[in-house]
Amino acid sequence: MLSFPLPTADTAPGSAGATLTAVEKAWGFAPHLMRTFANSPAVVEGAWAMLGAFSRTSFSPAEQQLIALAVSVENDCRYCAAAHSLMGRGAGLSEADLDALRRQRPLADPRAEALRSFITALVRQRGAVPQSEVQAFLAAGFSPVQVLEAVLGVAVKTLMNYTDQLAAVELDTAFQARAWTPALKQAA
């Protein structure tokens, strides 16, 4: 595993400090993953810009968190699964939905399940989703533009998931109550 220092806004190289300041202002703190990114100004700035763009998509905050959690679970990212379990609850996802997402189980709401299923297919198929799955997503009330926005969500989470896989980023105290491991996908 790689090990990276966790710079602060004051110790980050170059323009990374300004990005960490923006993160702290928006979220109240700079999570360890963003601080890991801050070892490279380009990476932290890119991640922050992608997160900002994804937050402006036509998906609701709950749908954005559903996407983030579904991608993170599919990619076995313990850090992001914990973080988005907490943020998902804050965005309005129910405990039942969070449990189903964390275990890769179908969601009770058909529209939410169509979104979860499409996102999972995007990750598993690396974008080569069968047309039947695209049509099922559209039939659930999503638009062609949301197909593109879903790809953006997968892209930003993949950046984060892969970084955690390579660096085993320490889970922030704020996320510890929602800790998750890939073994939970298999649990009944």
PDB file of C-alpha atoms in Angstrom:
ATOM      1  CA  MET A   1       0.000   0.000   0.000  1.00  0.00           C
ATOM      2  CA  LEU A   2       1.103   3.497  -0.692  1.00  0.00           C
ATOM      3  CA  SER A   3       1.250   5.930   2.170  1.00  0.00           C
ATOM      4  CA  PHE A   4       0.688   9.638   1.684  1.00  0.00           C
ATOM      5  CA  PRO A   5       0.933  12.473   4.168  1.00  0.00           C
ATOM      6  CA  LEU A   6      -2.307  14.304   4.950  1.00  0.00           C
ATOM      7  CA  PRO A   7      -1.494  17.942   4.227  1.00  0.00           C
ATOM      8  CA  THR A   8      -3.620  20.725   5.621  1.00  0.00           C
ATOM      9  CA  ALA A   9      -4.613  23.905   3.837  1.00  0.00           C
ATOM     10  CA  ASP A  10      -1.479  25.465   5.331  1.00  0.00           C
ATOM     11  CA  THR A  11       0.953  22.681   4.413  1.00  0.00           C
ATOM     12  CA  ALA A  12      -0.380  21.493   1.043  1.00  0.00           C
ATOM     13  CA  PRO A  13       1.838  22.140  -1.974  1.00  0.00           C
ATOM     14  CA  GLY A  14       1.088  24.924  -4.428  1.00  0.00           C
ATOM     15  CA  SER A  15      -2.565  25.697  -5.077  1.00  0.00           C
ATOM     16  CA  ALA A  16      -3.764  22.550  -3.243  1.00  0.00           C
ATOM     17  CA  GLY A  17      -4.062  24.582  -0.039  1.00  0.00           C
ATOM     18  CA  ALA A  18      -6.658  26.873  -1.590  1.00  0.00           C
ATOM     19  CA  THR A  19      -8.686  23.858  -2.693  1.00  0.00           C
ATOM     20  CA  LEU A  20      -8.551  22.356   0.802  1.00  0.00           C
ATOM     21  CA  THR A  21      -9.733  25.692   2.182  1.00  0.00           C
ATOM     22  CA  ALA A  22     -12.712  25.546  -0.191  1.00  0.00           C
ATOM     23  CA  VAL A  23     -13.443  21.958   0.905  1.00  0.00           C
ATOM     24  CA  GLU A  24     -13.309  22.971   4.574  1.00  0.00           C
ATOM     25  CA  LYS A  25     -15.609  25.920   3.931  1.00  0.00           C
ATOM     26  CA  ALA A  26     -18.152  23.759   2.089  1.00  0.00           C
ATOM     27  CA  TRP A  27     -18.059  20.656   4.299  1.00  0.00           C
ATOM     28  CA  GLY A  28     -16.827  21.937   7.657  1.00  0.00           C
ATOM     29  CA  PHE A  29     -13.651  19.833   7.449  1.00  0.00           C
ATOM     30  CA  ALA A  30     -11.292  18.364   4.874  1.00  0.00           C
ATOM     31  CA  PRO A  31     -11.745  14.577   4.798  1.00  0.00           C
ATOM     32  CA  HIS A  32      -8.657  12.398   4.678  1.00  0.00           C
ATOM     33  CA  LEU A  33      -9.336  11.412   1.075  1.00  0.00           C
ATOM     34  CA  MET A  34      -9.337  15.051  -0.082  1.00  0.00           C
ATOM     35  CA  ARG A  35      -6.206  15.643   1.984  1.00  0.00           C
ATOM     36  CA  THR A  36      -4.594  12.644   0.288  1.00  0.00           C
ATOM     37  CA  PHE A  37      -5.482  14.160  -3.086  1.00  0.00           C
ATOM     38  CA  ALA A  38      -3.899  17.431  -1.915  1.00  0.00           C
ATOM     39  CA  ASN A  39      -0.444  15.896  -2.316  1.00  0.00           C
ATOM     40  CA  SER A  40      -0.997  16.854  -5.968  1.00  0.00           C
ATOM     41  CA  PRO A  41      -2.623  20.212  -6.718  1.00  0.00           C
ATOM     42  CA  ALA A  42      -3.889  18.841 -10.047  1.00  0.00           C
ATOM     43  CA  VAL A  43      -5.576  15.836  -8.432  1.00  0.00           C
ATOM     44  CA  VAL A  44      -7.280  17.699  -5.589  1.00  0.00           C
ATOM     45  CA  GLU A  45      -8.423  20.468  -7.953  1.00  0.00           C
ATOM     46  CA  GLY A  46      -9.716  17.927 -10.468  1.00  0.00           C
ATOM     47  CA  ALA A  47     -11.568  15.920  -7.819  1.00  0.00           C
ATOM     48  CA  TRP A  48     -13.107  19.067  -6.321  1.00  0.00           C
ATOM     49  CA  ALA A  49     -14.205  20.310  -9.747  1.00  0.00           C
ATOM     50  CA  MET A  50     -15.743  16.939 -10.621  1.00  0.00           C
ATOM     51  CA  LEU A  51     -17.603  16.812  -7.298  1.00  0.00           C
ATOM     52  CA  GLY A  52     -18.920  20.311  -7.929  1.00  0.00           C
ATOM     53  CA  ALA A  53     -20.052  19.423 -11.425  1.00  0.00           C
ATOM     54  CA  PHE A  54     -21.760  16.240 -10.224  1.00  0.00           C
ATOM     55  CA  SER A  55     -23.597  18.199  -7.518  1.00  0.00           C
ATOM     56  CA  ARG A  56     -25.132  20.354 -10.283  1.00  0.00           C
ATOM     57  CA  THR A  57     -26.568  17.436 -12.267  1.00  0.00           C
ATOM     58  CA  SER A  58     -30.312  16.880 -12.531  1.00  0.00           C
ATOM     59  CA  PHE A  59     -30.145  14.026 -10.013  1.00  0.00           C
ATOM     60  CA  SER A  60     -31.584  14.862  -6.590  1.00  0.00           C
ATOM     61  CA  PRO A  61     -29.180  14.907  -3.631  1.00  0.00           C
ATOM     62  CA  ALA A  62     -30.525  11.490  -2.559  1.00  0.00           C
ATOM     63  CA  GLU A  63     -30.000  10.110  -6.078  1.00  0.00           C
ATOM     64  CA  GLN A  64     -26.470  11.520  -6.150  1.00  0.00           C
ATOM     65  CA  GLN A  65     -25.701   9.722  -2.901  1.00  0.00           C
ATOM     66  CA  LEU A  66     -27.326   6.531  -4.205  1.00  0.00           C
ATOM     67  CA  ILE A  67     -25.018   6.703  -7.224  1.00  0.00           C
ATOM     68  CA  ALA A  68     -21.941   7.392  -5.090  1.00  0.00           C
ATOM     69  CA  LEU A  69     -22.719   4.539  -2.705  1.00  0.00           C
ATOM     70  CA  ALA A  70     -23.585   2.050  -5.457  1.00  0.00           C
ATOM     71  CA  VAL A  71     -20.298   2.779  -7.271  1.00  0.00           C
ATOM     72  CA  SER A  72     -18.282   2.619  -4.061  1.00  0.00           C
ATOM     73  CA  VAL A  73     -19.773  -0.712  -3.001  1.00  0.00           C
ATOM     74  CA  GLU A  74     -19.293  -2.193  -6.469  1.00  0.00           C
ATOM     75  CA  ASN A  75     -15.651  -1.045  -6.365  1.00  0.00           C
ATOM     76  CA  ASP A  76     -15.152  -2.397  -2.813  1.00  0.00           C
ATOM     77  CA  CYS A  77     -14.183   1.038  -1.518  1.00  0.00           C
ATOM     78  CA  ARG A  78     -14.521   0.940   2.244  1.00  0.00           C
ATOM     79  CA  TYR A  79     -13.725   4.643   2.664  1.00  0.00           C
ATOM     80  CA  CYS A  80     -16.297   5.972   0.201  1.00  0.00           C
ATOM     81  CA  ALA A  81     -18.962   3.424   1.182  1.00  0.00           C
ATOM     82  CA  ALA A  82     -18.749   4.636   4.780  1.00  0.00           C
ATOM     83  CA  ALA A  83     -18.722   8.308   3.780  1.00  0.00           C
ATOM     84  CA  HIS A  84     -21.676   8.003   1.402  1.00  0.00           C
ATOM     85  CA  SER A  85     -23.642   5.935   3.890  1.00  0.00           C
ATOM     86  CA  LEU A  86     -23.465   8.931   6.232  1.00  0.00           C
ATOM     87  CA  MET A  87     -24.054  11.513   3.501  1.00  0.00           C
ATOM     88  CA  GLY A  88     -26.822   9.396   1.981  1.00  0.00           C
ATOM     89  CA  ARG A  89     -28.743   9.416   5.246  1.00  0.00           C
ATOM     90  CA  GLY A  90     -28.340  13.181   5.399  1.00  0.00           C
ATOM     91  CA  ALA A  91     -29.634  13.461   1.811  1.00  0.00           C
ATOM     92  CA  GLY A  92     -32.777  11.500   2.638  1.00  0.00           C
ATOM     93  CA  LEU A  93     -31.987   7.866   1.871  1.00  0.00           C
ATOM     94  CA  SER A  94     -33.700   5.540   4.346  1.00  0.00           C
ATOM     95  CA  GLU A  95     -31.828   3.073   6.521  1.00  0.00           C
ATOM     96  CA  ALA A  96     -33.478   0.282   4.502  1.00  0.00           C
ATOM     97  CA  ASP A  97     -32.162   1.784   1.260  1.00  0.00           C
ATOM     98  CA  LEU A  98     -28.688   2.262   2.718  1.00  0.00           C
ATOM     99  CA  ASP A  99     -28.636  -1.326   3.954  1.00  0.00           C
ATOM    100  CA  ALA A 100     -29.762  -2.623   0.550  1.00  0.00           C
ATOM    101  CA  LEU A 101     -27.153  -0.525  -1.258  1.00  0.00           C
ATOM    102  CA  ARG A 102     -24.383  -1.659   1.094  1.00  0.00           C
ATOM    103  CA  ARG A 103     -25.388  -5.298   0.502  1.00  0.00           C
ATOM    104  CA  GLN A 104     -26.014  -4.872  -3.252  1.00  0.00           C
ATOM    105  CA  ARG A 105     -29.647  -5.834  -2.818  1.00  0.00           C
ATOM    106  CA  PRO A 106     -32.575  -4.463  -4.857  1.00  0.00           C
ATOM    107  CA  LEU A 107     -34.222  -1.280  -3.597  1.00  0.00           C
ATOM    108  CA  ALA A 108     -37.974  -1.250  -2.856  1.00  0.00           C
ATOM    109  CA  ASP A 109     -38.700   1.838  -4.963  1.00  0.00           C
ATOM    110  CA  PRO A 110     -38.725   0.883  -8.684  1.00  0.00           C
ATOM    111  CA  ARG A 111     -37.190   4.171  -9.859  1.00  0.00           C
ATOM    112  CA  ALA A 112     -34.401   4.029  -7.275  1.00  0.00           C
ATOM    113  CA  GLU A 113     -33.786   0.383  -8.153  1.00  0.00           C
ATOM    114  CA  ALA A 114     -33.550   1.272 -11.850  1.00  0.00           C
ATOM    115  CA  LEU A 115     -30.909   3.856 -10.969  1.00  0.00           C
ATOM    116  CA  ARG A 116     -28.976   1.418  -8.741  1.00  0.00           C
ATOM    117  CA  SER A 117     -29.127  -1.296 -11.380  1.00  0.00           C
ATOM    118  CA  PHE A 118     -27.976   1.029 -14.172  1.00  0.00           C
ATOM    119  CA  ILE A 119     -25.093   2.418 -12.112  1.00  0.00           C
ATOM    120  CA  THR A 120     -23.968  -1.077 -11.130  1.00  0.00           C
ATOM    121  CA  ALA A 121     -24.092  -2.142 -14.787  1.00  0.00           C
ATOM    122  CA  LEU A 122     -22.056   0.917 -15.824  1.00  0.00           C
ATOM    123  CA  VAL A 123     -19.319  -0.010 -13.358  1.00  0.00           C
ATOM    124  CA  ARG A 124     -19.347  -3.758 -14.034  1.00  0.00           C
ATOM    125  CA  GLN A 125     -19.497  -3.372 -17.810  1.00  0.00           C
ATOM    126  CA  ARG A 126     -17.041  -0.420 -17.847  1.00  0.00           C
ATOM    127  CA  GLY A 127     -19.547   1.628 -19.815  1.00  0.00           C
ATOM    128  CA  ALA A 128     -20.525  -1.080 -22.315  1.00  0.00           C
ATOM    129  CA  VAL A 129     -24.045  -1.390 -20.901  1.00  0.00           C
ATOM    130  CA  PRO A 130     -26.456  -3.429 -23.041  1.00  0.00           C
ATOM    131  CA  GLN A 131     -29.109  -1.344 -24.786  1.00  0.00           C
ATOM    132  CA  SER A 132     -31.800  -3.208 -22.833  1.00  0.00           C
ATOM    133  CA  GLU A 133     -30.396  -1.824 -19.576  1.00  0.00           C
ATOM    134  CA  VAL A 134     -30.247   1.700 -20.999  1.00  0.00           C
ATOM    135  CA  GLN A 135     -33.878   1.350 -22.078  1.00  0.00           C
ATOM    136  CA  ALA A 136     -34.892   0.087 -18.619  1.00  0.00           C
ATOM    137  CA  PHE A 137     -33.200   3.149 -17.089  1.00  0.00           C
ATOM    138  CA  LEU A 138     -35.053   5.475 -19.474  1.00  0.00           C
ATOM    139  CA  ALA A 139     -38.344   3.626 -18.921  1.00  0.00           C
ATOM    140  CA  ALA A 140     -38.028   4.325 -15.191  1.00  0.00           C
ATOM    141  CA  GLY A 141     -38.327   8.047 -15.945  1.00  0.00           C
ATOM    142  CA  PHE A 142     -34.714   9.033 -16.397  1.00  0.00           C
ATOM    143  CA  SER A 143     -33.574  11.046 -19.415  1.00  0.00           C
ATOM    144  CA  PRO A 144     -30.815  10.533 -21.985  1.00  0.00           C
ATOM    145  CA  VAL A 145     -28.987  13.490 -20.399  1.00  0.00           C
ATOM    146  CA  GLN A 146     -29.034  11.618 -17.099  1.00  0.00           C
ATOM    147  CA  VAL A 147     -27.176   8.763 -18.791  1.00  0.00           C
ATOM    148  CA  LEU A 148     -24.317  11.239 -19.313  1.00  0.00           C
ATOM    149  CA  GLU A 149     -24.668  12.593 -15.782  1.00  0.00           C
ATOM    150  CA  ALA A 150     -24.552   9.025 -14.436  1.00  0.00           C
ATOM    151  CA  VAL A 151     -21.245   8.520 -16.232  1.00  0.00           C
ATOM    152  CA  LEU A 152     -19.920  11.658 -14.513  1.00  0.00           C
ATOM    153  CA  GLY A 153     -20.963  10.238 -11.139  1.00  0.00           C
ATOM    154  CA  VAL A 154     -19.218   6.958 -11.889  1.00  0.00           C
ATOM    155  CA  ALA A 155     -16.096   8.829 -13.036  1.00  0.00           C
ATOM    156  CA  VAL A 156     -15.714  10.959  -9.920  1.00  0.00           C
ATOM    157  CA  LYS A 157     -16.339   8.016  -7.614  1.00  0.00           C
ATOM    158  CA  THR A 158     -13.923   5.816  -9.559  1.00  0.00           C
ATOM    159  CA  LEU A 159     -11.161   8.400  -9.011  1.00  0.00           C
ATOM    160  CA  MET A 160     -11.881   8.323  -5.315  1.00  0.00           C
ATOM    161  CA  ASN A 161     -12.407   4.559  -5.044  1.00  0.00           C
ATOM    162  CA  TYR A 162      -9.196   3.728  -6.862  1.00  0.00           C
ATOM    163  CA  THR A 163      -7.222   6.149  -4.714  1.00  0.00           C
ATOM    164  CA  ASP A 164      -8.507   4.473  -1.561  1.00  0.00           C
ATOM    165  CA  GLN A 165      -7.686   1.043  -2.994  1.00  0.00           C
ATOM    166  CA  LEU A 166      -4.096   2.149  -3.650  1.00  0.00           C
ATOM    167  CA  ALA A 167      -3.559   4.168  -0.491  1.00  0.00           C
ATOM    168  CA  ALA A 168      -5.905   2.645   2.143  1.00  0.00           C
ATOM    169  CA  VAL A 169      -6.920   6.103   3.335  1.00  0.00           C
ATOM    170  CA  GLU A 170      -7.654   6.230   7.058  1.00  0.00           C
ATOM    171  CA  LEU A 171     -11.368   6.559   7.747  1.00  0.00           C
ATOM    172  CA  ASP A 172     -12.268   9.924   9.244  1.00  0.00           C
ATOM    173  CA  THR A 173     -13.865   9.935  12.690  1.00  0.00           C
ATOM    174  CA  ALA A 174     -17.016  11.429  11.135  1.00  0.00           C
ATOM    175  CA  PHE A 175     -17.491   8.309   8.986  1.00  0.00           C
ATOM    176  CA  GLN A 176     -16.504   5.592  11.474  1.00  0.00           C
ATOM    177  CA  ALA A 177     -20.067   4.902  12.662  1.00  0.00           C
ATOM    178  CA  ARG A 178     -20.885   3.895   9.058  1.00  0.00           C
ATOM    179  CA  ALA A 179     -17.791   1.731   8.525  1.00  0.00           C
ATOM    180  CA  TRP A 180     -18.208  -0.815   5.746  1.00  0.00           C
ATOM    181  CA  THR A 181     -16.186  -3.690   4.349  1.00  0.00           C
ATOM    182  CA  PRO A 182     -16.675  -5.713   1.150  1.00  0.00           C
ATOM    183  CA  ALA A 183     -17.659  -8.694   3.310  1.00  0.00           C
ATOM    184  CA  LEU A 184     -20.883  -6.820   4.152  1.00  0.00           C
ATOM    185  CA  LYS A 185     -21.990  -7.227   0.513  1.00  0.00           C
ATOM    186  CA  GLN A 186     -22.305 -10.938   1.139  1.00  0.00           C
ATOM    187  CA  ALA A 187     -23.898 -10.735   4.591  1.00  0.00           C
ATOM    188  CA  ALA A 188     -27.547 -11.687   4.864  1.00  0.00           C
TER     189      ALA A 188
END
